Amino acid sequence: MKKNIIAMLLAGGQGSRLKKLTEKIAKPAVSFGGKYRIIDFTLSNCSNSGIDTVGVLTQYEPHILNEHIGSGSPWDLDRMNGGVTVLQPHTKKNDGGGWYKGTANAIYQNISFIDKYEPEHVLILSGDHIYKMDYDKMLKFHIEKDADATIGVFNVPLKDAPSFGIMNTNEDYSIYEFEEKPKEPKSTLASMGIYIFKWSVLKKYLIEDEQDSTSSNDFGKNIIPNLLNDKMKLFAYPFEGYWKDVGTIDSFWEAHMDLLKEDNELNLFDKSWKINTRQGVYPPLYVSDEARVINSLVEKGCEIEGEVKNSIIFPGVKIGKNSKIFNSVIMPNTTIEENVIINKAILAEDVVIEKNTVVGDNEEIVVIGAGEIIKSNAVK
Amino acid sequence: MINNYMAIIFLDESLDNIRSLTKMRPLASVPAGGTYRIIDFALSNLVNAGIRNVGIFAGNEDLNSLTDHIGRGAEWDLDRKKDGIFMFKQMADSSYTTNIKRVKKNMEYFFRSKQENVVVLSSHMVCNLDVKDVIKHHEESGRDITLVYKKVNNANERFDNCDSVKIGENNEVLGIGQNLFFKKDENISMEAFIMSKELLIKMICDGIQEGVYYTVRDLVTRNVGRVSINGYEFKGYLSCVNSTKEYFDFNMDLLKKEVREDIFIKERSIYTKTKDTPPSLFKEGAEVNNSLIANGCILGGNVKNSILARGAVVEAGAEVENCILLQDCVVKSGAVLKNIIVDKNNVINSNEKLSASRNYPLVIEKSIKWDDKQYKNLLAYLEGANK
């Protein structure tokens, strides 16, 4: 059972900044990119990196997420030894149990799960970022540096740095300081929330942190600063490529528009790093004689009779005659009747937009929640 | 009720008129309709009725493509400990020969399966058939065998090489003959039957004793008059994919709304092996009309009245009309294709112009271009190693 590395994926977040999109669904399970869910990117990264044991920590509205993960077969994570395990908050003998208090507490509560695999290293991930990354390369870096902890960092523009946790490093990427949202950042290396720890070290710090009643039991706020205070060996691992936190409506919409750019860095068509997902059963997409589809991604099961431009259309969407969809994200099984204009909107699953309706005016992003029905002649 | 039914799918169709697509695969695994293989329809029909034990009876064809497609049967929910999917070689053959080994294998499968009744389907009869309803009518009729047929009014144009059925009072089958291809109205046999396992085994034994081994289709024909046969009329869309022309027509039929609505019903989905291809990308300048597009396509040119399988690429400036492009085909800029079936992995070079007639669609056969490059590399390596 002994594993060199296992991954722990934090997927319990409510994601309240995604508003209507996360009313009944955990953020990592929100639909993304025409057929995927946000968590597919991290799970696919794990399997593409050769990591075959992944614990997924769920908490908020887990049903859709649990169903999506299932046995893990879409990611080849249905292994006899390891594979994917969903770890929900649970009760221990006589302690009444409790919710995960913070990211560090969530891992603390699952120490026995990790110990079962006796791993040398543990990879901590967030389930709400869109990126393709080879964790095996990061592990190699971590081992070469003999680091106690290695933190994935992304070079952000200086103006954005104050909204991230910033790692200040020496030339060899050893970290001497961590600043949470600094007003005057000394560097632009932002933490991606991706950590590799030596398990022996992390376990000790998790247990100590749990005993500290003033702690907020969080990796960024507590564990990393404590390691730095104790002069442990921390390194930053710079990641290059596309990475996006899709935690807000704006960034979620932007990430979709990024997919439509010519030669975009995420490149879903790259066969050497496929993103896997659990799929529904749909026939191929039908584009009618009246339809016009340009600069858009459209998934199977759709029937397009109108115009679609700069948009991402998920499976099973019907778009009626004379309807125009611009700059929008339309999630699965939504029906758009005839003579509808949609401009700069995000429509969640199973929405119905009745005929002769206008949604969005290319200014603010309009969000329509799952299952909503917008009546004929409405303007939204 | 359903628990007492097993099924077999026969791959005994004649391949004479569809050679170019079946050179390296059985007809059952010829890709069609963008994401499907021919056998997906028969398999889905069985699974949608709740049947959990399916045997595929193949002949002598190269089964690599079919076994790769079906795998453990997970996509059809047939990856089961109890029953599931079974593939048998040398069990179906259109030649009338006795082969005792074949018969022994038949018997073993039938005796090991605990179900008492058998549904028999032919993979090249493509349709969305409610098998549960056929079973219900079979049981209600009280007859020995149920045969499924369709009343067609174009038997002079399609359904060549099919059986025609004479139906009497109370849906009784009075005779089974051949479609002579000059009458418009015919009852076309869908080569789909329901009977008890016992009767099927008895008919096989009788066939052996008389010195010949027949396919189920022929066994039923021989037994008209000896056993009672119930006719079940199927009213949905049917295509018998037994020639290149029929293959082309079936694909083109899917561009009709009423055919799609008949074949792709939500309650009885057609399942197929899924791949993790991204959604299809329609680029700036793409002009796509009346077409069925699978996942992972990249479209920059003009596509009209066509069926594109996964990963097909039509570059800007290319024109594709009335075509079937199979998996990973690339049509380079400036190329023009009309009434062409392009098999997997082919690249149509820039400015090439290929045109055929609708009645005689041209097949560009499957490319094996991977091996010339790999062989060249291997040769270079071997020559380097010898120095």
mmCIF file of C-alpha atoms in Angstrom, chain B residues 1-2 5 49 51 119 130-143 146 148 194 230-232:
data_model
loop_
_atom_site.group_PDB
_atom_site.id
_atom_site.type_symbol
_atom_site.label_atom_id
_atom_site.label_comp_id
_atom_site.label_asym_id
_atom_site.label_seq_id
_atom_site.Cartn_x
_atom_site.Cartn_y
_atom_site.Cartn_z
ATOM 1 C CA MET B 1 -40.380 -11.048 -17.474
ATOM 2 C CA ILE B 2 -37.269 -9.418 -18.990
ATOM 3 C CA TYR B 5 -34.611 -13.179 -21.884
ATOM 4 C CA ALA B 49 -35.271 -3.237 -22.827
ATOM 5 C CA ILE B 51 -31.684 -7.448 -21.281
ATOM 6 C CA VAL B 119 -34.067 -12.280 -28.633
ATOM 7 C CA ASP B 130 -38.599 -1.011 -28.411
ATOM 8 C CA VAL B 131 -37.623 -4.632 -27.684
ATOM 9 C CA LYS B 132 -39.665 -4.598 -24.486
ATOM 10 C CA ASP B 133 -42.791 -3.976 -26.509
ATOM 11 C CA VAL B 134 -41.898 -6.774 -28.948
ATOM 12 C CA ILE B 135 -41.491 -9.159 -26.007
ATOM 13 C CA LYS B 136 -44.843 -8.057 -24.602
ATOM 14 C CA HIS B 137 -46.589 -8.748 -27.916
ATOM 15 C CA HIS B 138 -44.730 -12.030 -28.303
ATOM 16 C CA GLU B 139 -46.001 -13.259 -24.947
ATOM 17 C CA GLU B 140 -49.523 -12.045 -25.656
ATOM 18 C CA SER B 141 -49.621 -13.760 -29.056
ATOM 19 C CA GLY B 142 -48.877 -17.194 -27.573
ATOM 20 C CA ARG B 143 -47.097 -18.140 -30.810
ATOM 21 C CA THR B 146 -42.160 -13.527 -33.181
ATOM 22 C CA VAL B 148 -40.276 -8.155 -36.533
ATOM 23 C CA ILE B 194 -38.007 -13.845 -30.299
ATOM 24 C CA ASN B 230 -46.199 -13.974 -35.021
ATOM 25 C CA GLY B 231 -45.484 -10.843 -37.026
ATOM 26 C CA TYR B 232 -44.697 -7.668 -35.090
#
